[in-house]
PDB file of C-alpha atoms in Angstrom:
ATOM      1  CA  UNK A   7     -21.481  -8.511   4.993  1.00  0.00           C
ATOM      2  CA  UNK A   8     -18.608  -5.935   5.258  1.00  0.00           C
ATOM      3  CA  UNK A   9     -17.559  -4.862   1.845  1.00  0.00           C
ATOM      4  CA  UNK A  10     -13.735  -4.674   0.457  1.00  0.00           C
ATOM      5  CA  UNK A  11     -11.621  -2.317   2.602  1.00  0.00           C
ATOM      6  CA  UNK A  12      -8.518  -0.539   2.002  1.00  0.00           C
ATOM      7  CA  UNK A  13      -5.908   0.585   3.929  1.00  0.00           C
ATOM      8  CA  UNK A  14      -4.567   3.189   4.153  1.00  0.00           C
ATOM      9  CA  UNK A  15      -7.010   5.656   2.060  1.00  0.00           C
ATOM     10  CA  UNK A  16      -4.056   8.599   1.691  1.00  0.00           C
ATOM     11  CA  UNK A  17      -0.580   7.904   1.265  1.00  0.00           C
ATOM     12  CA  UNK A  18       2.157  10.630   0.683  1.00  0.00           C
ATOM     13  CA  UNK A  19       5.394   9.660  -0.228  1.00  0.00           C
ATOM     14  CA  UNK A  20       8.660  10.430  -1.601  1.00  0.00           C
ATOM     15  CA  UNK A  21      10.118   9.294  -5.255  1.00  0.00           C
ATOM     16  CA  UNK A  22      12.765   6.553  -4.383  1.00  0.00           C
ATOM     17  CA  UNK A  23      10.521   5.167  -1.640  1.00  0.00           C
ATOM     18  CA  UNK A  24       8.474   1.728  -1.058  1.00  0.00           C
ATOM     19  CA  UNK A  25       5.057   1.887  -0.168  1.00  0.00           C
ATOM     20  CA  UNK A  26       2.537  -1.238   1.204  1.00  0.00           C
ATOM     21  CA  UNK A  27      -0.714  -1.581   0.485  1.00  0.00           C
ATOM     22  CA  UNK A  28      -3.490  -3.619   2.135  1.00  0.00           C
ATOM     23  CA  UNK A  29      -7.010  -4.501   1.528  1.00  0.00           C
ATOM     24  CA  UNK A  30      -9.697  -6.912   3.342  1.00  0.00           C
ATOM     25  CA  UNK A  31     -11.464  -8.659   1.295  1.00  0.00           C
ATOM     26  CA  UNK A  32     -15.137  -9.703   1.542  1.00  0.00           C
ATOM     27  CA  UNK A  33     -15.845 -12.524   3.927  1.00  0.00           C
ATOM     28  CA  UNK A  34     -15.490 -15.658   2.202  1.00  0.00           C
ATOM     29  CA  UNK A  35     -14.057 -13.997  -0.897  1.00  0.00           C
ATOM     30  CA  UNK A  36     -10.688 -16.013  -1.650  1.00  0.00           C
ATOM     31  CA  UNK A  37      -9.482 -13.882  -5.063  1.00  0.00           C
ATOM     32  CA  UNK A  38      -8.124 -10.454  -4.955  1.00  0.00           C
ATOM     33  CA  UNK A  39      -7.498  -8.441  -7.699  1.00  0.00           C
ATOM     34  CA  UNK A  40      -5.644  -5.278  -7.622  1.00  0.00           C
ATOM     35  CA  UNK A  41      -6.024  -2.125 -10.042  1.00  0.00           C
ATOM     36  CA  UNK A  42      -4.211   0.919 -10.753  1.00  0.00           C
ATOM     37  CA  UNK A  43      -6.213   3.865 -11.789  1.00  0.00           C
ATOM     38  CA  UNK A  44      -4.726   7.067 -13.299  1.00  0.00           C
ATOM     39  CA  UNK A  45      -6.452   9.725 -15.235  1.00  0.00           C
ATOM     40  CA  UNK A  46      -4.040   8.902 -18.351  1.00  0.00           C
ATOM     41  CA  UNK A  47      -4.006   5.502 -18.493  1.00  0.00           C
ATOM     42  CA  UNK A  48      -7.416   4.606 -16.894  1.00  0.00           C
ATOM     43  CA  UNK A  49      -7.914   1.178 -14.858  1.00  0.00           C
ATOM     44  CA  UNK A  50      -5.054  -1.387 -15.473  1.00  0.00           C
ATOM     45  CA  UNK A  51      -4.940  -4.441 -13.911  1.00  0.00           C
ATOM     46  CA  UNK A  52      -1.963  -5.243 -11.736  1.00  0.00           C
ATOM     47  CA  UNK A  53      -2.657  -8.903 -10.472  1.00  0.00           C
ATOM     48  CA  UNK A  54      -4.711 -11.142  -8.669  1.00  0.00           C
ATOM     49  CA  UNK A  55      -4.640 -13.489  -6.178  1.00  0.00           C
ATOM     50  CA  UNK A  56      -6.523 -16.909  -5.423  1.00  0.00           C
ATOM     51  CA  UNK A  57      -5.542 -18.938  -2.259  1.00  0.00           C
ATOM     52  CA  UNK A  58      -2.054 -17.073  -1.608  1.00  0.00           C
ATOM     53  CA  UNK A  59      -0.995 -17.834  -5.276  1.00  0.00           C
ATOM     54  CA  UNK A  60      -1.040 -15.292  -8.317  1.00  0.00           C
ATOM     55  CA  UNK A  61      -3.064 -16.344 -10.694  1.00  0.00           C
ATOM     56  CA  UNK A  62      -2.507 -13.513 -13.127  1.00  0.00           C
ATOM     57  CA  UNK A  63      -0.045 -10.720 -13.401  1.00  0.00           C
ATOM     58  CA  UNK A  64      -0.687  -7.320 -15.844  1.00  0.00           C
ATOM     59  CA  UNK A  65       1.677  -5.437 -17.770  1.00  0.00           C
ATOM     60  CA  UNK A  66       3.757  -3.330 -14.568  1.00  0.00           C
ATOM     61  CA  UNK A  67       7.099  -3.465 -13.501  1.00  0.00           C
ATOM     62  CA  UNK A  68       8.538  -5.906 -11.422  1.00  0.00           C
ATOM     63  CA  UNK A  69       8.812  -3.443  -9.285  1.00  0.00           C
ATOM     64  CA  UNK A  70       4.889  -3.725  -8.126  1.00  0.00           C
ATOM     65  CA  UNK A  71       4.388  -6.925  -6.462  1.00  0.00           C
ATOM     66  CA  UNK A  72       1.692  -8.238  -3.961  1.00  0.00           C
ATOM     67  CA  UNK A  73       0.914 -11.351  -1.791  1.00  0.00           C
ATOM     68  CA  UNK A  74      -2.277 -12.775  -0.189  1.00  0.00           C
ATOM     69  CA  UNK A  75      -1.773 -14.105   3.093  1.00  0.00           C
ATOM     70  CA  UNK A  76      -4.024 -17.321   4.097  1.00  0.00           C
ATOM     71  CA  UNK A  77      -6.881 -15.621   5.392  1.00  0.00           C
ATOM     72  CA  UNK A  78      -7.127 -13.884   1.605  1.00  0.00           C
ATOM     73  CA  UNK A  79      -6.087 -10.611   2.754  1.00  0.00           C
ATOM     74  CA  UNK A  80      -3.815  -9.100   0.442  1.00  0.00           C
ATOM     75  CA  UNK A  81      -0.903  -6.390   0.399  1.00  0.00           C
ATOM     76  CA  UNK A  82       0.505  -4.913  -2.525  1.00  0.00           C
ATOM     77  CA  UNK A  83       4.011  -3.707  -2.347  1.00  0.00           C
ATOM     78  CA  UNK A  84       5.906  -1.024  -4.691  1.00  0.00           C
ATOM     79  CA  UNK A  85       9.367  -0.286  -4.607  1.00  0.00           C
ATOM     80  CA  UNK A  86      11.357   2.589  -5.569  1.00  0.00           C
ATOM     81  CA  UNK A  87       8.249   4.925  -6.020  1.00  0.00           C
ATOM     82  CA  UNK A  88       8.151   6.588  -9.688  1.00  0.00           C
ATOM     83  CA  UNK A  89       5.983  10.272  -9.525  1.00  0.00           C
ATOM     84  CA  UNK A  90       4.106   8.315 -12.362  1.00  0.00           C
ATOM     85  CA  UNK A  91       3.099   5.441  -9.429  1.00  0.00           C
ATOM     86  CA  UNK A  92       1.123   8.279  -8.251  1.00  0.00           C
ATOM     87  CA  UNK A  93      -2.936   6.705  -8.608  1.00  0.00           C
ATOM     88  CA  UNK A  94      -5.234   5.529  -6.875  1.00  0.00           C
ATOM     89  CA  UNK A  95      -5.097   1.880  -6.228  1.00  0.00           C
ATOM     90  CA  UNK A  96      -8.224  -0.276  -5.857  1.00  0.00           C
ATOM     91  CA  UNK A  97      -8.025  -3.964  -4.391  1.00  0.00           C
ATOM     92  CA  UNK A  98     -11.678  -5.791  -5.716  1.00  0.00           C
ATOM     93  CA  UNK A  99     -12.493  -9.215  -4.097  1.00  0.00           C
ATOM     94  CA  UNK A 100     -14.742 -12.082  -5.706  1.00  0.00           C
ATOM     95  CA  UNK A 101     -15.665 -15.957  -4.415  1.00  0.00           C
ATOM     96  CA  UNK A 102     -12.759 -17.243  -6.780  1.00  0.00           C
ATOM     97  CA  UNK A 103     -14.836 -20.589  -8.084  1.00  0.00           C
ATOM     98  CA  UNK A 104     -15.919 -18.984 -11.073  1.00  0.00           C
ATOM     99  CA  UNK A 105     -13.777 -16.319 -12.644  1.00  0.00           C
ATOM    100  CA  UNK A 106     -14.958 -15.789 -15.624  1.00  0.00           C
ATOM    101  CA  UNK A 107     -18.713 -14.892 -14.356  1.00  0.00           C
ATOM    102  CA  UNK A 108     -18.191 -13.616 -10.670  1.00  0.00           C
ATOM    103  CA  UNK A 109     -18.709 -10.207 -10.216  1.00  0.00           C
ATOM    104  CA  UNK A 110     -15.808  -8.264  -8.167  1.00  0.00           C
ATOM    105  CA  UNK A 111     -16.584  -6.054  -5.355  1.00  0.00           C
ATOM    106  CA  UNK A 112     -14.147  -2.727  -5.212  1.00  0.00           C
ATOM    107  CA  UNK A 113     -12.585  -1.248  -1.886  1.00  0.00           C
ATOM    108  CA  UNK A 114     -12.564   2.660  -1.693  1.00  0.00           C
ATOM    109  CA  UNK A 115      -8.925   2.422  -3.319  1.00  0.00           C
ATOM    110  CA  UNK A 116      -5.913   4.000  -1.616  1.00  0.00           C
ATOM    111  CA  UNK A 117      -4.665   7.108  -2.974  1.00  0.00           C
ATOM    112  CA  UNK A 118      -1.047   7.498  -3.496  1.00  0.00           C
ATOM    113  CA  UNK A 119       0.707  10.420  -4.169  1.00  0.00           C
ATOM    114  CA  UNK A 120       4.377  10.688  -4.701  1.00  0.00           C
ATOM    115  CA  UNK A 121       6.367  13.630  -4.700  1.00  0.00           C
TER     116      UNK A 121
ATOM    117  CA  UNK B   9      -6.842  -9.488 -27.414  1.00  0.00           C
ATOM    118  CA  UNK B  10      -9.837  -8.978 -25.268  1.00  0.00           C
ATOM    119  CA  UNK B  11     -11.192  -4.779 -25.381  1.00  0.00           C
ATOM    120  CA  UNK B  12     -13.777  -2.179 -24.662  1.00  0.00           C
ATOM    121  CA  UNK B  13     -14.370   1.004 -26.221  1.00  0.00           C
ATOM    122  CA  UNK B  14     -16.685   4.127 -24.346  1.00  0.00           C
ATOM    123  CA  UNK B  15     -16.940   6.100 -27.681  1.00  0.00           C
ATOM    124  CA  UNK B  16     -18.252   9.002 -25.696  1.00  0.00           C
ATOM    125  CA  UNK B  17     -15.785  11.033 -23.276  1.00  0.00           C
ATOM    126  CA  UNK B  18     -19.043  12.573 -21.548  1.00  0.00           C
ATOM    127  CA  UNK B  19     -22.934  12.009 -21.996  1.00  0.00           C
ATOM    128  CA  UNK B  20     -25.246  14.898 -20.915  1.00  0.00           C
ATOM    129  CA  UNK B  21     -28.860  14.328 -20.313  1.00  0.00           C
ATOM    130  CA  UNK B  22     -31.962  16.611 -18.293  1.00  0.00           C
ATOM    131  CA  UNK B  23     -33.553  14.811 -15.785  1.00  0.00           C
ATOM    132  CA  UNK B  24     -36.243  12.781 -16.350  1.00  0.00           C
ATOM    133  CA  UNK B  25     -34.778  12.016 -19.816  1.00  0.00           C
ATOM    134  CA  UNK B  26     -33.783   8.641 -20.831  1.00  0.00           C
ATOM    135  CA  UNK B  27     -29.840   7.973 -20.917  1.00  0.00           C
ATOM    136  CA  UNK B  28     -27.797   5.654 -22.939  1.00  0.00           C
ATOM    137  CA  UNK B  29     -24.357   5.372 -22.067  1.00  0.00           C
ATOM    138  CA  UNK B  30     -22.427   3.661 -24.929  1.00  0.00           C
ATOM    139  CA  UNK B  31     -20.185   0.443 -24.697  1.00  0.00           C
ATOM    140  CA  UNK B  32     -18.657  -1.396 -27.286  1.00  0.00           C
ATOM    141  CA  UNK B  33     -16.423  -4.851 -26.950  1.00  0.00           C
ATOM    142  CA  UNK B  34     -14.182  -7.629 -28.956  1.00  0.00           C
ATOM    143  CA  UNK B  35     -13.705 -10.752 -27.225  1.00  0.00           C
ATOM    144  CA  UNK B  36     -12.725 -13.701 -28.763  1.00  0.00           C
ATOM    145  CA  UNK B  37     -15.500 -16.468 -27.324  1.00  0.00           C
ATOM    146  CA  UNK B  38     -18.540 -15.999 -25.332  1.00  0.00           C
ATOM    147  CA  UNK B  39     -18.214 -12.312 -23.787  1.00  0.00           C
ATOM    148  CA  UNK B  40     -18.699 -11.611 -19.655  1.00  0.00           C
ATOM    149  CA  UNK B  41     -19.485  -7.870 -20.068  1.00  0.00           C
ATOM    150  CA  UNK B  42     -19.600  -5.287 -16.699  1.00  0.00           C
ATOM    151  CA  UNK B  43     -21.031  -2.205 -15.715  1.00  0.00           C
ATOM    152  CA  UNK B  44     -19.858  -0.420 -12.931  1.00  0.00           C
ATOM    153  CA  UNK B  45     -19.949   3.574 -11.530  1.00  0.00           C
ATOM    154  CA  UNK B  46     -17.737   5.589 -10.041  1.00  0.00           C
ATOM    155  CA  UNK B  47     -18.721   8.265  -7.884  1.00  0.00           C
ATOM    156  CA  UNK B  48     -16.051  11.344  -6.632  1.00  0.00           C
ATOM    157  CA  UNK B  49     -13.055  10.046  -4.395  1.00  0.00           C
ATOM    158  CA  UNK B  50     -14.911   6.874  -3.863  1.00  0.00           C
ATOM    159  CA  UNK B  51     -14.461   2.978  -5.455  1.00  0.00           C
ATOM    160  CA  UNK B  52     -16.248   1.313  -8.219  1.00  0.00           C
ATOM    161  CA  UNK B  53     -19.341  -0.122  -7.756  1.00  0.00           C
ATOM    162  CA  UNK B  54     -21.115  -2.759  -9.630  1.00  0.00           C
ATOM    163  CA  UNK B  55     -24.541  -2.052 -11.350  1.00  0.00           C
ATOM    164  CA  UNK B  56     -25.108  -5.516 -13.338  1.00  0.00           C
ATOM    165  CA  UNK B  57     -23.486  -8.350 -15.803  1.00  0.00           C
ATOM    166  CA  UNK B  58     -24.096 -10.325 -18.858  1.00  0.00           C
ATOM    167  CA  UNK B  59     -23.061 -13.983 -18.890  1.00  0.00           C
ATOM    168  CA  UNK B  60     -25.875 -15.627 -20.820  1.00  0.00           C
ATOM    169  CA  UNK B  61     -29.213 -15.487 -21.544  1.00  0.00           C
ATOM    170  CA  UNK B  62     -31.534 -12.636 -21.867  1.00  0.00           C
ATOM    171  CA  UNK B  63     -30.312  -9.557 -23.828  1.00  0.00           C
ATOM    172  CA  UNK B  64     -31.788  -7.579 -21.582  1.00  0.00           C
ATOM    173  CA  UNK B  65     -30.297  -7.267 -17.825  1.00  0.00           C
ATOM    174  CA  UNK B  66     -31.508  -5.240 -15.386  1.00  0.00           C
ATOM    175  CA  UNK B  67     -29.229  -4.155 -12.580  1.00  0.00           C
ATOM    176  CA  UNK B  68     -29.315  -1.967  -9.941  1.00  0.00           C
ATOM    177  CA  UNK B  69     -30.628   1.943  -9.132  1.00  0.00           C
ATOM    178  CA  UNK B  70     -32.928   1.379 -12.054  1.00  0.00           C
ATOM    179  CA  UNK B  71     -30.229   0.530 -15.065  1.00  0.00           C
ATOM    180  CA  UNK B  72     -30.199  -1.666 -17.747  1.00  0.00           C
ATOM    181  CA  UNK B  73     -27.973  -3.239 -20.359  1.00  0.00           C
ATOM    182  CA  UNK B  74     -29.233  -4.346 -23.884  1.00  0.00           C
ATOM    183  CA  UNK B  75     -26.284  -7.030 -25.256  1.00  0.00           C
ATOM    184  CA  UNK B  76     -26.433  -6.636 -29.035  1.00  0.00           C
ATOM    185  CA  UNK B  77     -24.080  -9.793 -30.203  1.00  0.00           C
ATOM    186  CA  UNK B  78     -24.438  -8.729 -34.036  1.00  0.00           C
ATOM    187  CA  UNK B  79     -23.223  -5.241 -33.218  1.00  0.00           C
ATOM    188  CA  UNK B  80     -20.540  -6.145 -30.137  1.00  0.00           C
ATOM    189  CA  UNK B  81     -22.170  -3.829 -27.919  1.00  0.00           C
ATOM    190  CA  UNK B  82     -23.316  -3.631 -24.749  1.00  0.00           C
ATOM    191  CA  UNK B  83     -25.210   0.454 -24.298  1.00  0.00           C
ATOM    192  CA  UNK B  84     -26.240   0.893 -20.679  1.00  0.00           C
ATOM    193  CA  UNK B  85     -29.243   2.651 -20.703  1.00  0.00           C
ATOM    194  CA  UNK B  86     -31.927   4.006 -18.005  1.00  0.00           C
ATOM    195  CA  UNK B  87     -35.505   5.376 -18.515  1.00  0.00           C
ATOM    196  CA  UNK B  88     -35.575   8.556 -16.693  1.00  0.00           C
ATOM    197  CA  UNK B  89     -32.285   9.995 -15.206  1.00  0.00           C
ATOM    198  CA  UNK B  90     -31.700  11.805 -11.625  1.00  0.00           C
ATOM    199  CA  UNK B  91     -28.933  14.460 -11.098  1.00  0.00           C
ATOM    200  CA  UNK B  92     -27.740  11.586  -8.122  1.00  0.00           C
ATOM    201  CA  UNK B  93     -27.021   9.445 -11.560  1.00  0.00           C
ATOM    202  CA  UNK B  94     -23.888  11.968 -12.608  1.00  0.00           C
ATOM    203  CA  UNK B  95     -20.716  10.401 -12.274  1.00  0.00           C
ATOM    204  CA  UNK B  96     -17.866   8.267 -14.036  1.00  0.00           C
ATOM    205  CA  UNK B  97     -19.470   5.288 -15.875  1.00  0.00           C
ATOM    206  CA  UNK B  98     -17.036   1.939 -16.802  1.00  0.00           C
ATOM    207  CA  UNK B  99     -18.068  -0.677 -19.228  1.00  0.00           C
ATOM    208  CA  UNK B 100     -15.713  -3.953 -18.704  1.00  0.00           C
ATOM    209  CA  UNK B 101     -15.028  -7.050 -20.249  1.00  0.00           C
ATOM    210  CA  UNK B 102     -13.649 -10.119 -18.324  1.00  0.00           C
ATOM    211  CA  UNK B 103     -10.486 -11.516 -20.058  1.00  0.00           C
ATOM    212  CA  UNK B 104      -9.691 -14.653 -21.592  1.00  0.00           C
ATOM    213  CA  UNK B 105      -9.221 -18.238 -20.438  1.00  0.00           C
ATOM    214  CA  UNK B 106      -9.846 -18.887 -16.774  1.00  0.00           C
ATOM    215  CA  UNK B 107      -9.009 -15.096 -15.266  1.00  0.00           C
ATOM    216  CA  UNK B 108     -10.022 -12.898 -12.977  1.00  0.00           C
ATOM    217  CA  UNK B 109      -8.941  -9.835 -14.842  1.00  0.00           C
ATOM    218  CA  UNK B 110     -11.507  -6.576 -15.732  1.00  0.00           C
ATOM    219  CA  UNK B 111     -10.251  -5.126 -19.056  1.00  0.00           C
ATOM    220  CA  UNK B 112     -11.763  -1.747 -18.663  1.00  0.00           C
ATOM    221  CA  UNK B 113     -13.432   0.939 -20.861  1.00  0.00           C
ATOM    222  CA  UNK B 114     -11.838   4.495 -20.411  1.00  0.00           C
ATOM    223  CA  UNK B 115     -14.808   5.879 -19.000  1.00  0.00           C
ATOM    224  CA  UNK B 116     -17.673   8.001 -19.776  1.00  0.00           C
ATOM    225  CA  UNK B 117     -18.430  10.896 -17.194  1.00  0.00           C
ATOM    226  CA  UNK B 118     -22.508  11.775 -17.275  1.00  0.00           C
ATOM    227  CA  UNK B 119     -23.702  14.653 -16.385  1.00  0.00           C
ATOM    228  CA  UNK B 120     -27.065  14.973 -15.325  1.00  0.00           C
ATOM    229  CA  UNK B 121     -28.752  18.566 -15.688  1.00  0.00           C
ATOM    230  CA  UNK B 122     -31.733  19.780 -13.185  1.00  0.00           C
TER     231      UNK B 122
END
């Protein structure tokens, strides 16, 4: 099977800005989670999404937001772009059944830079 | 609240030493403990789980976890270490009730000597 993938993998941008993010998940994988990872903070959990609905949200603004479309791929969206939104962001996918126990599989992440 | 603890910023070993990179968790309930790696400019990958059973889980490239429930830890540990082993190590616990969510350890680089 293909693993998680992530598009794009570089992203420049400008504070003030929006900025999509997408990622494919495994085949057959129905949750997505999404992950911001900064050498400060470390890995913090944005979201995740199970059959187009979040099923859990972190501690972020409301200006990060995502969606999961019906064939479980999943964009993340953030608006007016911080210089502290500047991570890399890594979508992970898993079956969904079984939360607690599944493993999640990680994309490559997207790095995002802002300026 | 659910949380991990790496107690050691960076673990340096010789090759062909054992390695024990340190992990230590509260949960409230039964704990779902990770282990994943992180190379350079590149995603996480998983190297094994505890759910149940033995305390001892092997997972992949040659590691292993011991799950010590007296002592809330979870060390991952490998017999004899390659310099391809170096990289950014993340212990991770799964949150409460019915969730998806990865509460993550900050990370312990290892460094793997020649």
């Amino acid at each position: 099977k293909a693993g998680v993938t992530q598009t794009p993998r570089y992203l420049i941008k400008t504070r003030g800005q929006q900025v999509t993010l997408s990622c494919s998940p495994i085949s057959g994988h129905r949750s997505v989670s999404w992950y911001q990872q900064t050498p400060g903070q470390g890995l913090q959990f944005l979201f995740e999404y199970f059959s187009e609905t979040q099923r859990n949200k972190g501690n972020f603004p409301g200006r990060f937001s995502g969606r999961q479309f019906s064939n479980s791929r999943s964009e993340m969206n953030v608006s007016t772009l911080e210089l502290g939104d500047s991570a890399l962001y890594l979508c992970a996918s898993s079956p969904g059944g079984r939360q607690r126990q599944e493993t999640q599989y990680f994309g490559p992440g997207t790095r995002l830079l802002v300026l | 609240a659910q949380s991990v603890a790496q107690p050691e910023d960076q673990v340096k070993v010789a090759e062909g030493n054992p390695l024990t990179v340190k992990c230590t968790y509260s949960v409230s309930g039964n704990p779902y403990l990770f282990w994943y790696v992180q190379y350079p400019n590149r995603g996480l990958q998983f190297l094994l789980k505890y759910i149940t059973g033995d305390n001892l889980v092997k997972g992949s490239y040659g590691f292993e976890a011991e799950f010590n429930k007296s002592q809330t830890s979870f060390h991952l540990k490998k017999p004899s270490a390659l310099v391809s082993d170096s990289a950014l190590y993340f212990c991770a616990v799964r949150g409460s009730s019915n969730t998806g969510k990865l509460i993550f350890g900050q990370g312990t680089t290892l460094q793997v000597k020649p």
